[in-house]
Every structure is written in structure tokens, then in C-alpha cells.
Coordinates of C-alpha atoms and ligand atoms in Angstrom, one line a residue:
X260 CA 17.6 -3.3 -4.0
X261 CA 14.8 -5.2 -5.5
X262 CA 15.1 -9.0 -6.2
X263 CA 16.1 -9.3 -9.9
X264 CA 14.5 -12.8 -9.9
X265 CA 11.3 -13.7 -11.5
X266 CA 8.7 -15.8 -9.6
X267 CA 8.7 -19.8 -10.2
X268 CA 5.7 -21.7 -9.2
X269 CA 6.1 -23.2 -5.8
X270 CA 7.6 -19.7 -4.4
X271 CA 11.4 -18.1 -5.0
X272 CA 13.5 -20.2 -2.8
X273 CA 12.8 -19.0 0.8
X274 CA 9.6 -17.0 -0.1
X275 CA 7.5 -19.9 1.3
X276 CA 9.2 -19.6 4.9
X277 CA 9.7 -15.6 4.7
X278 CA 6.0 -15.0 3.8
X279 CA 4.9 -17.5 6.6
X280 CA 6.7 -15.3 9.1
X281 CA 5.9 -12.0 7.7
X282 CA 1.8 -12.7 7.4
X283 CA 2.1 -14.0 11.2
X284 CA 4.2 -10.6 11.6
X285 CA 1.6 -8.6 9.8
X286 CA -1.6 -10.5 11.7
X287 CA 0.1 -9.3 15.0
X288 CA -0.1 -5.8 13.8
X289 CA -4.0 -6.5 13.3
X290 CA -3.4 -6.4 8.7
X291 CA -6.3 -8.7 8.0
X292 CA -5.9 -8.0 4.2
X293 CA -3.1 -8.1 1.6
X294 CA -3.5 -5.8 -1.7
X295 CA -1.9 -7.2 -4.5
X296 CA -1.3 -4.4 -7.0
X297 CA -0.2 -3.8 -10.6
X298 CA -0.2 -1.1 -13.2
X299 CA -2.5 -1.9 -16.6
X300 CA -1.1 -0.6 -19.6
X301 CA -3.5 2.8 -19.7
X302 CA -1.7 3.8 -16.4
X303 CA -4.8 2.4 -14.2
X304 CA -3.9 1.0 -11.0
X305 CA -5.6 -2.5 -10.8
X306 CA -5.6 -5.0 -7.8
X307 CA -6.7 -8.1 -6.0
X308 CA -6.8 -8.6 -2.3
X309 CA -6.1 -11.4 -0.4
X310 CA -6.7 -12.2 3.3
X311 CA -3.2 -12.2 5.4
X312 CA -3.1 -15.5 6.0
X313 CA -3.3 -16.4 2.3
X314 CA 0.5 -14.8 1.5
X315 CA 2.5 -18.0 1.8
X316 CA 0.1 -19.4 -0.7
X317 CA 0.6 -16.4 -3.0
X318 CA 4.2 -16.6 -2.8
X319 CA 4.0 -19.7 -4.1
X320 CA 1.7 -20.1 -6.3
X321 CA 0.3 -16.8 -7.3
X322 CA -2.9 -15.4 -7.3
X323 CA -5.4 -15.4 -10.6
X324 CA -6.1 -12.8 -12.6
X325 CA -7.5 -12.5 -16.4
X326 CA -4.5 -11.2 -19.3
X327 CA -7.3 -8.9 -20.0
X328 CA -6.5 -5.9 -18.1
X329 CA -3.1 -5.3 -20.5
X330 CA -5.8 -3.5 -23.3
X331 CA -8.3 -2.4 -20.4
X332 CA -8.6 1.6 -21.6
X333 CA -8.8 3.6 -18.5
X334 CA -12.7 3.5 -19.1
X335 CA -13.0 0.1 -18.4
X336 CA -13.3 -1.0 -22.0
X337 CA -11.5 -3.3 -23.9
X338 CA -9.0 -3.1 -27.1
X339 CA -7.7 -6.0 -28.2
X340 CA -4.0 -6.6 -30.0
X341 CA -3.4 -10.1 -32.0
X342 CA -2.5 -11.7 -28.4
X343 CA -4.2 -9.9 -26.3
X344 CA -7.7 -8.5 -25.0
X345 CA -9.7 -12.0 -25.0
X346 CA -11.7 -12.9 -22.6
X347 CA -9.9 -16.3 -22.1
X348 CA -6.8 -17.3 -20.2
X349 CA -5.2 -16.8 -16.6
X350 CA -2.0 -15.1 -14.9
X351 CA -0.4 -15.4 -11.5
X352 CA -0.1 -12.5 -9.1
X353 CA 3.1 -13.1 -7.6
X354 CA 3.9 -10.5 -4.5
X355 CA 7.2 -9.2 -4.1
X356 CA 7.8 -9.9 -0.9
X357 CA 11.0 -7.3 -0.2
X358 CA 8.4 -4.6 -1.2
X359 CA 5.4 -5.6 1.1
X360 CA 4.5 -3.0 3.6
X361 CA 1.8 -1.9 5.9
X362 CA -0.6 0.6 4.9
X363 CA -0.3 3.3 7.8
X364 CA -3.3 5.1 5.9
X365 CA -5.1 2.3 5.5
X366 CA -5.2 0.6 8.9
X367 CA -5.6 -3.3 8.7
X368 CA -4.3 -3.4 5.0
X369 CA -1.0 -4.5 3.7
X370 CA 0.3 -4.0 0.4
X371 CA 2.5 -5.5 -2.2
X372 CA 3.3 -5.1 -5.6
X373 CA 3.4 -7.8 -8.2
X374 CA 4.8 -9.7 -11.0
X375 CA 2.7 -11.5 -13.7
X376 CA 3.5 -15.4 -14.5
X377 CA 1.7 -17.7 -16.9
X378 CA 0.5 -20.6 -15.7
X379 CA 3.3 -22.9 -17.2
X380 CA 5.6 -20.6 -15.2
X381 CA 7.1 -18.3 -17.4
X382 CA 7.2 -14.4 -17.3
X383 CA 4.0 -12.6 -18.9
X384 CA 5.4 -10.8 -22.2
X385 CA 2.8 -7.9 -21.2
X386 CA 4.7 -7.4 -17.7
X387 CA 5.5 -4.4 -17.3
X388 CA 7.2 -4.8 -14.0
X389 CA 9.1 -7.7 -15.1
X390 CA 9.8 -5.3 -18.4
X391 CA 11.6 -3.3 -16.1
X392 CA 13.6 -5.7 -14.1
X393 CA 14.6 -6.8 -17.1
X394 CA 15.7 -3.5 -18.7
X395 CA 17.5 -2.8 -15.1
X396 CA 19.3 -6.2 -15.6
X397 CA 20.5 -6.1 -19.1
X398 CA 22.1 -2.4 -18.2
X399 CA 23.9 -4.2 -15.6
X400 CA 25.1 -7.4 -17.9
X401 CA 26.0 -5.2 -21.1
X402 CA 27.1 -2.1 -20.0
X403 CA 27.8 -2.5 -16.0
X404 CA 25.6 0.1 -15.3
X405 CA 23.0 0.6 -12.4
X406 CA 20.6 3.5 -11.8
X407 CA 19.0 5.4 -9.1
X408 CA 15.4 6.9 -10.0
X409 CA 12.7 8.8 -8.2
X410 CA 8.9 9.4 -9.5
X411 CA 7.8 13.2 -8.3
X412 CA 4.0 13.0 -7.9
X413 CA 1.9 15.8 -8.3
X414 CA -1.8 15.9 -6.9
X415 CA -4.9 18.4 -6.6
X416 CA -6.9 17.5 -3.9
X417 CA -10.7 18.3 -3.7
X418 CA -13.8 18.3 -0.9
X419 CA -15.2 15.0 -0.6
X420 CA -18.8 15.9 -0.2
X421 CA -19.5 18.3 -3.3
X422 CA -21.8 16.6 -6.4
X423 CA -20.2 13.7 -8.5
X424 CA -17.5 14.7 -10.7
X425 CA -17.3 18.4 -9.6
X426 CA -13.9 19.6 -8.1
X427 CA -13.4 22.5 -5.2
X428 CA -10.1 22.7 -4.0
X429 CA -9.7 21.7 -0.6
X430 CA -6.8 24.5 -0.2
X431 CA -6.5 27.8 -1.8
X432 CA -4.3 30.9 -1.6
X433 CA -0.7 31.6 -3.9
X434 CA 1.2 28.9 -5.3
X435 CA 3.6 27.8 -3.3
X436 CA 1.5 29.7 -0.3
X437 CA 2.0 29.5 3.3
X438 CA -2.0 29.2 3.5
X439 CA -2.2 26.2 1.5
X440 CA -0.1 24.7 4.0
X441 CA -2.1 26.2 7.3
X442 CA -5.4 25.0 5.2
X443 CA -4.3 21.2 4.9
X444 CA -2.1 21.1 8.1
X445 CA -3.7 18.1 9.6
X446 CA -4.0 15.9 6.6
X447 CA -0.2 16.7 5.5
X448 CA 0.9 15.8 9.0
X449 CA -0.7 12.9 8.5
X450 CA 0.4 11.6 5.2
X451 CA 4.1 12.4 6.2
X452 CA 3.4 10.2 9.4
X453 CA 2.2 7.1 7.1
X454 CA 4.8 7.8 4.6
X455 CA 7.5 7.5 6.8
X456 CA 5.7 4.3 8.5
X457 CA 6.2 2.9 5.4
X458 CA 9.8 3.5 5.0
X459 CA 9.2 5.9 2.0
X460 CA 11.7 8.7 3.1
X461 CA 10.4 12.0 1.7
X462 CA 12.2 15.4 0.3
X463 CA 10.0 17.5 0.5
X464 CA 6.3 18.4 -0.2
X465 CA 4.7 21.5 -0.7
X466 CA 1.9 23.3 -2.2
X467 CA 2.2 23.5 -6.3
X468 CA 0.9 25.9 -8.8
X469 CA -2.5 25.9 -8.7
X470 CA -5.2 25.5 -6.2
X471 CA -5.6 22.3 -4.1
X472 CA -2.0 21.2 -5.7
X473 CA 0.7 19.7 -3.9
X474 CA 3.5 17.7 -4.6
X475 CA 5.7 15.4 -2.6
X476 CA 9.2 14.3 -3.9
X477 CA 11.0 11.4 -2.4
X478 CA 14.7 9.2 -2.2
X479 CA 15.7 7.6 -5.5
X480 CA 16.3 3.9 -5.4
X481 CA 16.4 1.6 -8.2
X482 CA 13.9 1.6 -10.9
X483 CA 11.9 -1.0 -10.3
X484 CA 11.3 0.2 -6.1
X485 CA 11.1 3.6 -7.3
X486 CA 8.6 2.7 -9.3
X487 CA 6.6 0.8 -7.0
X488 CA 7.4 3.6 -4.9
X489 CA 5.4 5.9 -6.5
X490 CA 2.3 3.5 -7.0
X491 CA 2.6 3.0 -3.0
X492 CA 2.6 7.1 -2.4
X493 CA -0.6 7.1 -4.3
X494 CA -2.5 4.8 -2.8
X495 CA -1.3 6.4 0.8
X496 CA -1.9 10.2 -0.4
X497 CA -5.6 8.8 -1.6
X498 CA -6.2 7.2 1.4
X499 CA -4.8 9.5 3.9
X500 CA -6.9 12.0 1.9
X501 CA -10.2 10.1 2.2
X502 CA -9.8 9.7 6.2
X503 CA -10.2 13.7 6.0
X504 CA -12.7 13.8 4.0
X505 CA -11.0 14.7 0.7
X506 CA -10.2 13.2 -2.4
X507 CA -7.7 13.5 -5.0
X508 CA -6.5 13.6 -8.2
X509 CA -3.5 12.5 -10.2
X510 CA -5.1 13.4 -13.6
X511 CA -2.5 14.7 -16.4
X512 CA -4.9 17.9 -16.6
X513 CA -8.3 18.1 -13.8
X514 CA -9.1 21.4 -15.7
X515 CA -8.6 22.1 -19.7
X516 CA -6.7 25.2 -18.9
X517 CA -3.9 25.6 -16.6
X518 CA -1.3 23.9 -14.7
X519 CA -1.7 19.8 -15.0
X520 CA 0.2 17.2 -13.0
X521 CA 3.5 15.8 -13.4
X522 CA 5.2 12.9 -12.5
X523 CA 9.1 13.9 -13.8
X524 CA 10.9 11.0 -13.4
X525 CA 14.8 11.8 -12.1
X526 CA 17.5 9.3 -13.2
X527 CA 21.0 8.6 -12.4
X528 CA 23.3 6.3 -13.9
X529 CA 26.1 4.5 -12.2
X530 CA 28.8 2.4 -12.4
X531 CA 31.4 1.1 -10.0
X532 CA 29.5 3.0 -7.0
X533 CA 30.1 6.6 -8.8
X534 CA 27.5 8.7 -10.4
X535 CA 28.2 9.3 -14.2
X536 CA 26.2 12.2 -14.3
X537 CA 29.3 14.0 -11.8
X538 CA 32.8 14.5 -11.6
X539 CA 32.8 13.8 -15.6
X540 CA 34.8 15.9 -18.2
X541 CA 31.4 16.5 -19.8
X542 CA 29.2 19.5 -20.0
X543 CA 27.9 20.4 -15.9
X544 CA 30.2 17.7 -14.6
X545 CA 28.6 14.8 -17.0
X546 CA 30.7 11.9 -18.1
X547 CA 30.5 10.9 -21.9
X548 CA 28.2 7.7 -21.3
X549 CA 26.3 10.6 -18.9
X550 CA 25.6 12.6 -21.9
X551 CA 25.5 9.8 -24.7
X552 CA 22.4 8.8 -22.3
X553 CA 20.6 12.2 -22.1
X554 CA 21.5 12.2 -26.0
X555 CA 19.4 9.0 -26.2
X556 CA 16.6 10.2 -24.2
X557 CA 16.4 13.1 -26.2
X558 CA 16.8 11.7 -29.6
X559 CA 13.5 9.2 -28.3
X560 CA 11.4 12.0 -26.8
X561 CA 8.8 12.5 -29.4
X562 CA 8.1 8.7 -29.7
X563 CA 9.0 8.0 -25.7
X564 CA 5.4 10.6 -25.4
X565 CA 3.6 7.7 -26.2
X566 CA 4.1 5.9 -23.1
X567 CA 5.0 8.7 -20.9
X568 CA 2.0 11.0 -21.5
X569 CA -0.7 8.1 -22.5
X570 CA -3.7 9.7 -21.8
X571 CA -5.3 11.9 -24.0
X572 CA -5.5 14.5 -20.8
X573 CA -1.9 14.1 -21.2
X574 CA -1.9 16.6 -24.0
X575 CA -4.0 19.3 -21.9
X576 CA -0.9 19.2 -19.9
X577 CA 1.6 18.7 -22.2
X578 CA 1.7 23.3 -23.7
X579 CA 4.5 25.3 -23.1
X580 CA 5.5 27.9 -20.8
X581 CA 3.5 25.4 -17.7
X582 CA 7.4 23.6 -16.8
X583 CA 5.4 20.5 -17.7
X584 CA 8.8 20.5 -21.0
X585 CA 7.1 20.0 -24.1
X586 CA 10.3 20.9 -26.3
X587 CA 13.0 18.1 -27.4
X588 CA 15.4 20.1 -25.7
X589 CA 18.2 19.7 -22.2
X590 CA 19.3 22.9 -20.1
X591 CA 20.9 23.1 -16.2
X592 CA 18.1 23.7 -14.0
X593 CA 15.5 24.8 -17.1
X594 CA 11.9 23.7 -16.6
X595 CA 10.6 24.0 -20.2
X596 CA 12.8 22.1 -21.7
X597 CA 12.3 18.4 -21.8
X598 CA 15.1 17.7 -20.2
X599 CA 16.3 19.3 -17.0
X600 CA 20.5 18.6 -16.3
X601 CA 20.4 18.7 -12.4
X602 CA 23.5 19.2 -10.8
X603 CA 22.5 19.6 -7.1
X604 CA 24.8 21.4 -4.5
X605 CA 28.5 22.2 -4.7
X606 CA 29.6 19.5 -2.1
X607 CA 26.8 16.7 -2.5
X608 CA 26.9 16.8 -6.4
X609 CA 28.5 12.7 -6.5
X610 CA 25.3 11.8 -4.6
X611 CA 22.6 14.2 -6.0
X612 CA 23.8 15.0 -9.9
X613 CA 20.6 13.5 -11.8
X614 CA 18.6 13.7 -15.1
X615 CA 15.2 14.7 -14.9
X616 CA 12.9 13.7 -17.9
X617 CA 9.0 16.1 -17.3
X618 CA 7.1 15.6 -19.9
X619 CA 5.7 12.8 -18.0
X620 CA 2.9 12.4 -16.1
X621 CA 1.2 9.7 -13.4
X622 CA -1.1 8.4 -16.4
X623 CA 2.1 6.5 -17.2
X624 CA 2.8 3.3 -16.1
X625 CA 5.8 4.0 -13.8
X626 CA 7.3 0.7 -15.2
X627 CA 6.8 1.1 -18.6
X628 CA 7.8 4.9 -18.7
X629 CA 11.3 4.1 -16.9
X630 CA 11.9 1.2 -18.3
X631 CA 11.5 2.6 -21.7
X632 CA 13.4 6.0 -20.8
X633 CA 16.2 3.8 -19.5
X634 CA 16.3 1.9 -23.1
X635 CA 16.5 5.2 -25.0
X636 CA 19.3 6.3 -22.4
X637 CA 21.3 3.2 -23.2
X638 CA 20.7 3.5 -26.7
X639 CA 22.3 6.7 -26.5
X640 CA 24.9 5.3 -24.8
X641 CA 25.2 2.2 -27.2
X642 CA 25.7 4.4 -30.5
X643 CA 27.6 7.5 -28.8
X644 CA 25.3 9.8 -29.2
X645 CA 26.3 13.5 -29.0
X646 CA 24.7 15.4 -26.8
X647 CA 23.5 19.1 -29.0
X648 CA 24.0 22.6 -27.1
X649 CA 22.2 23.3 -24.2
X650 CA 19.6 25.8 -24.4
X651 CA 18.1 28.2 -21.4
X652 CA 15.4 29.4 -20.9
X653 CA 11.5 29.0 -22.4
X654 CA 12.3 27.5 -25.6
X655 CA 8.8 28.9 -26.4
X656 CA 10.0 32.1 -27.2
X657 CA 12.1 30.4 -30.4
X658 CA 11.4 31.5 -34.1
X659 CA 11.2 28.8 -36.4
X660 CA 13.8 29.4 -37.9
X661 CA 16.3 29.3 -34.7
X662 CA 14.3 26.2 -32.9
X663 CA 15.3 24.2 -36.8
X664 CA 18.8 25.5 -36.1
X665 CA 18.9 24.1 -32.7
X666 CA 17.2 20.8 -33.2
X667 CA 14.6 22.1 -30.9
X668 CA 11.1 20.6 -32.0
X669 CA 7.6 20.7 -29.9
X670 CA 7.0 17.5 -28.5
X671 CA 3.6 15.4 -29.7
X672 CA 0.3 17.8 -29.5
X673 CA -2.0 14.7 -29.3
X674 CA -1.9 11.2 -28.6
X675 CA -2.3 9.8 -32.1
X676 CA 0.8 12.1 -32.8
X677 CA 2.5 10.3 -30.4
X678 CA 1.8 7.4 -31.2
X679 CA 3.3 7.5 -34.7
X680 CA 6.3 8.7 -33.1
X681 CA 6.3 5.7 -31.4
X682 CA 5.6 3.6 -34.2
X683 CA 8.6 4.4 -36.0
X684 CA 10.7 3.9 -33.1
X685 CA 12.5 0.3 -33.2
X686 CA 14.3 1.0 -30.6
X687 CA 11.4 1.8 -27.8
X688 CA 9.1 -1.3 -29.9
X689 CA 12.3 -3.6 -29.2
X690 CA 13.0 -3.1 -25.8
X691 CA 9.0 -3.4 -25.0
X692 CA 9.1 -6.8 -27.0
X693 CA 5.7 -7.0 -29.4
X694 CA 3.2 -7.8 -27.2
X695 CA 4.1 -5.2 -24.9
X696 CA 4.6 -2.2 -27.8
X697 CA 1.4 -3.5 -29.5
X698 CA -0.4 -3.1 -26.4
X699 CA 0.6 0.1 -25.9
X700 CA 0.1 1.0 -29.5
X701 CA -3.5 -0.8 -29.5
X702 CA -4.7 1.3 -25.9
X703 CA -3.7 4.9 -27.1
X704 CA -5.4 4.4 -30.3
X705 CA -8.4 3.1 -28.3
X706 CA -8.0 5.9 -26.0
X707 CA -8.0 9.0 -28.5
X708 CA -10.7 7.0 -29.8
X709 CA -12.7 6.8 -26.6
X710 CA -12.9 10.8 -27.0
X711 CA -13.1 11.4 -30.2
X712 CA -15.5 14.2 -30.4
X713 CA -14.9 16.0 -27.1
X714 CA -13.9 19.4 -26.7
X715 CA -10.8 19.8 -24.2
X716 CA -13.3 20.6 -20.7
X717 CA -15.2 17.3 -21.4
X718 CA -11.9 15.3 -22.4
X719 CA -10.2 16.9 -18.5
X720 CA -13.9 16.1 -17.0
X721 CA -13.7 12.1 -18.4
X722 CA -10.5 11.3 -16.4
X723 CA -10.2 13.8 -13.6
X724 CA -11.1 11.0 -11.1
X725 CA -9.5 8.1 -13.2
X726 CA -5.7 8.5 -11.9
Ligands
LIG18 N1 3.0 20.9 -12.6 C1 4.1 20.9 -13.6 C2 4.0 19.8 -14.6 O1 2.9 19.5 -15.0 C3 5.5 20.8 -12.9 C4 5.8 21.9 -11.9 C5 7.2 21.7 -11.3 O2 8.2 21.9 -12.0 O3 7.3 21.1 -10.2 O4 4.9 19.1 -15.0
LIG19 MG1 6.2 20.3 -9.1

């Protein structure tokens, strides 16, 4: 479980002493440097780093960096919103220290994710982290619920020593092929070694669709970790990657045709210790808050694109008949519909029973895309929503006719499309607060901006080393 608190200046009480003992901990294991780490609002990894024996001094007073980075495009440019995107003004880097870890891949490193404080101490509105908590929190006040989540992340991965830009898979053979796996051996070994090191406790991973893709799937925990989570298995996969030789990418599309990467998220909710989304009189075993929240997810789709698709090589991935689910639609087990009902196993359906949202990818801010998936869920819960029929199959293969009858619509086709979704959605811009919803409004525009112009290859070529 994550702390729920938010960082006060001078250090959560006990921080001070716990980070004294962990940094001497970590210098003992010869970590010189601590990365402090946070998602921008384009879905760019930023950081700061700090020596080791700075972390007491972090945890209690923070470490600077500029507002700024909230409109950063992924391009390094800058937007700006009526609050945001000037070039004045300070935050605090606060580490959380229950989610601090070593980096196996990258030996002498530490890492830790981060909350944003002002420098009068209170929570930064354009937090996305501390968005989250607070999303995870108010479920828990208003409607007793908790959740378990897990970010799948899907990567191509590419030889190191080819001209700039240019991609050649470093594995090739079938999907899903037993060469792939022969071809990468050493490097998967590897990255399963660090992962576990790092007490992230994998599924599975395999090779994906297309050539030089993999994907590794890991526990659920609670939003916020599993969120972090999947920012931590990044920077490992990259790193591990690099030690071979290779690098990699977590671009929505690397190519303009064919397969793109996902990042589905998988959610469950609970209350009382038991999974909602089992054991119900519902449809598959679903109680009726279980499908009140899949109602609300649904209903918010179109709009929750916006923030779970953000980059404009989202929408090279986002076409149907790819299981990337670009229909506003749920089925057991179906891959192109936007919603997949999991049940899991007769006999380990109370643990495993989950709802998988895909048309999200790891452009998304992990924070910002759960936490805003979890507020449509709720809201779904909050005004009883009814869940419509289930559907099976491609959704695709619908006339127009039918996909009206079913309430089955295409999800956005490009990012300003989304983003007037999202506009109109009061329940997405409330949870998000304004500064957070105009920031997200003010980067998209700026991003479809950014390529305005481009045909789809140049728009795959201008982020496939971004994510
Ligand atoms: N690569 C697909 C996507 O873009 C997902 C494949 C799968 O279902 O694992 O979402
Ligand atoms: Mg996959």
C-alpha cells in the first residue's frame, strides 16, 4: 500500500530518520545516486538526480524543480494554460520513500518516485500523482471502495548501433515465436533478474505481434504503486536493454502501419476484502457497483481518449481489428472491444476477476490515465449506470445501422477529436480539477499542433524514441 499522505515541509513524520537509514542502507550497496522521477503531462518521463546522501534532505524538504514541465509537449516545447507554462516559480520533489528501490539495471542508481509541493507547502494542483492518491482516497471515504490495478507494457526493441532514428528489430521470427525468445535470451534473463531485484513480481513476458515486440505483465497493487510500477519497469527494460546493446521503444505506433504498443490498464474494485467484479449476481460473475463502474468507464471512453491515448501516434495505434479496442464497447475475453470483462480461472476468479480498459497506451501518464479511469468508474457507480449488452467478437465487422442499435461508436480518430470529447466531459474536467484538465487540454492541442502537416510515417518517425 502506498502512503495516502502528502509531503509537509520538514519530512512526513519519520521520513527524516527512515531516509537517514535507508541512504546509509543504499551507500552500503555502493547506490551513489538517487533518481527522482515524475510523469509530465505529455506522458514524458522527467527527473532530477540527487547524490545518496542527499535523501534525508529531500525527504524533508524537497528537491527544486520549475512548474514548467506540466505544458512541456513531448518535443521539449512549451504551451502555456492561464496558470501554467511560465518560466517563473518553483516545486518540491518530494520522494516516496515506501517506493524507493535499487536499480538492478542500473548499478549504483536508486530510484524513487515523487510528489510535487509548492513552496508554501501545499499539494501542486498539476500533480498528477497526488491526483491519484487523491482519487484512490475519495473512493475509499465516499464509497468504501479500494482497487487493485496493473499497467501491461508493451515494447519493440531495436539494435543500438544502426543511424539515428532508424529502427531494426533486434528479434525477428512469428509473433508470439519461440525464436524471438532464443534471439533475446540473454537480455530477457536479465531484465527478469532486475525485475525481480526490485520486488516487481512479473506474470509473464513474451514476444508480441510484431517484430522486436515484447510485452511483460505484472501483479496489480494499488493505483498509485501500480502506477509507479509501470514507470519503474520502463526505466529497467530501457536500461537492461542498453547494457546489451539495444534500445527500445514504448511509442503508441514506431511504424504508421501495423501493430502499435499498449499499455491496457487492468482494474479491480473492492470492498470489505472481496472483489466486486466476482461472485456478483451480475453479468460473468459482476456485482451491480462492478458493472455500474464498467458502465461509467464506458459511458467516458470517447472523452477518457484524451488522456489515455495523448499522443498524436496514439491514433496510428488506436484502428480496429489490431486488439489495441477502439470501439465504446465491453465483451468476456474480446480484444477489440474497448473494454475486455476478465474473469480468470474457475477457482481463482475472487482473486483474478478484473476490468481491462486497451485503448491506452504508455504515452499516457499512468497517473492521470488511472486516476481519471477510476473517476469515470465511480461515476458509473454514483448514478447507477446500466451496463448495455455485451458484444463478441470484432465489432469492426458492424453495419451502421446495428453498431447505432448497440450503442457501439468508434472511439476518437485523432487527438483534436479527442480532445473535444474531453471538453465536454464535466465529469473527467472535475475530477482533474482546472489546472490539471486545462493542462491536459492546452498540451494535446499543442501536440496535434506540433505535427500539423505530417503524413502518418513522419508523425510515427517524430516520437518513436520519445516514450
Ligand atoms: N499491441 C496491442 C495494442 O496495441 C495489444 C496486443 C495484446 O492484446 O496484448 O494494444
Ligand atoms: Mg500484448
Amino acid at each position: 500500500m502506498t502512503t495516502l499522505a502528502d509531503p509537509v515541509p520538514g519530512g512526513r513524520p519519520g521520513d527524516v530518520q527512515r531516509a537517514i537509514e535507508l541512504a546509509a542502507q543504499l551507500a552500503r550497496q555502493g547506490v551513489r545516486g538517487i533518481v527522482l522521477a515524475y510523469v509530465d503531462t505529455a506522458g514524458v518521463g522527467r527527473v532530477k538526480t540527487i547524490p545518496t546522501g542527499r535523501l534525508a534532505d529531500a525527504a524533508s524538504w524537497g528537491v527544486g524543480m520549475s512548474p514548467v514541465f506540466d505544458t512541456f509537449l513531448a518535443n521539449d516545447s512549451i504551451v502555456t494554460t492561464d496558470v501554467l507554462g511560465s518560466p517563473d516559480g518553483d516545486l518540491r520533489l518530494y520522494p516516496d520513500l515506501d517506493r524507493l528501490v535499487a536499480l538492478s539495471g542500473q548499478p549504483g542508481w536508486a530510484w524513487a518516485p515523487v510528489d510535487r509541493i509548492t513552496q508554501e507547502g501545499e499539494a501542486h494542483p498539476g500533480c498528477s500523482r497526488t491526483f491519484l492518491r487523491r482519487i484512490v482516497e475519495d473512493a475509499e471515504e465516499r464509497h468504501g471502495l479500494t482497487f487493485k490495478a496493473a499497467v501491461e507494457v508493451e515494447w519493440y526493441v531495436a539494435l543500438g548501433d544502426v543511424p539515428d532514428g532508424e529502427f531494426v528489430p533486434a528479434a525477428r521470427g512469428p509473433a508470439y515465436g519461440a525464436t524471438r525468445q532464443v534471439e533475446l535470451s540473454d537480455c530477457l534473463a536479465d531484465l527478469l533478474a532486475a525485475l525481480a531485484a526490485q520486488d516487481v513480481d512479473v506474470d509473464q513476458i513474451h514476444p508480441e505481434y510484431s517484430a522486436g515486440q515484447f510485452e511483460v505483465s505484472v501483479g496489480a497493487q494499488d493505483p498509485v504503486a501500480a502506477a509507479d510500477r509501470s514507470v519503474l519497469v520502463r526505466q529497467t527494460t530501457r536500461a537492461v536493454a542498453q547494457r546489451h546493446g539495444l534500445q527500445v521503444s514504448f511509442a503508441p505506433a514506431v511504424f504508421a502501419e501495423g501493430v502499435g504498443n499498449g499499455g491496457h490498464l487492468h482494474l479491480s474494485c473492492w470492498r470489505k476484502g472481496l472483489n466486486l467484479h466476482a461472485g456478483g449476481k451480475g453479468r460473468y460473475g459482476m456485482t451491480g457497483d462492478a458493472e455500474s463502474f464498467t458502465a461509467g468507464v464506458l459511458a467516458h471512453l470517447p472523452a477518457l481518449t484524451a488522456v489515455t491515448a495523448p499522443s498524436p501516434a496514439s491514433y496510428l495505434r488506436l484502428k480496429p481489428s489490431q486488439w489495441a479496442g477502439v470501439f465504446t464497447a465491453w465483451g468476456r475475453e474480446t480484444r477489440e472491444a474497448g473494454l475486455r470483462v476478465v474473469t480468470g480461472t474457475v477457482g481463482r476468479r475472487e482473486q483474478d476477476a478484473n476490468l481491462e480498459v486497451k485503448p491506452v497506451d504508455l504515452a499516457a501518464n499512468p497517473y492521470l490515465a488511472l486516476g481519471c479511469v477510476i473517476a469515470a468508474g465511480l461515476d458509473g457507480i454514483a448514478s447507477a449506470t446500466a451496463l448495455p449488452e455485451e458484444i463478441t467478437g470484432d465489432p469492426a465487422r458492424f453495419g451502421a445501422e446495428e453498431a447505432a442499435a448497440r450503442g457501439v461508436r468508434r472511439l476518437p480518430t485523432s487527438l483534436p477529436e479527442a480532445v473535444a470529447e474531453f471538453r465536454e466531459d464535466e465529469v473527467l474536467r472535475a475530477a482533474l480539477g482546472p489546472v490539471l484538465a486545462d493542462a491536459v487540454t492546452a498540451v494535446r492541442l499543442g501536440e496535434a499542433a506540433a505535427v500539423e502537416g505530417l503524413d502518418d510515417a513522419r508523425v510515427a518517425a517524430a516520437y518513436r524514441w520519445t516514450y
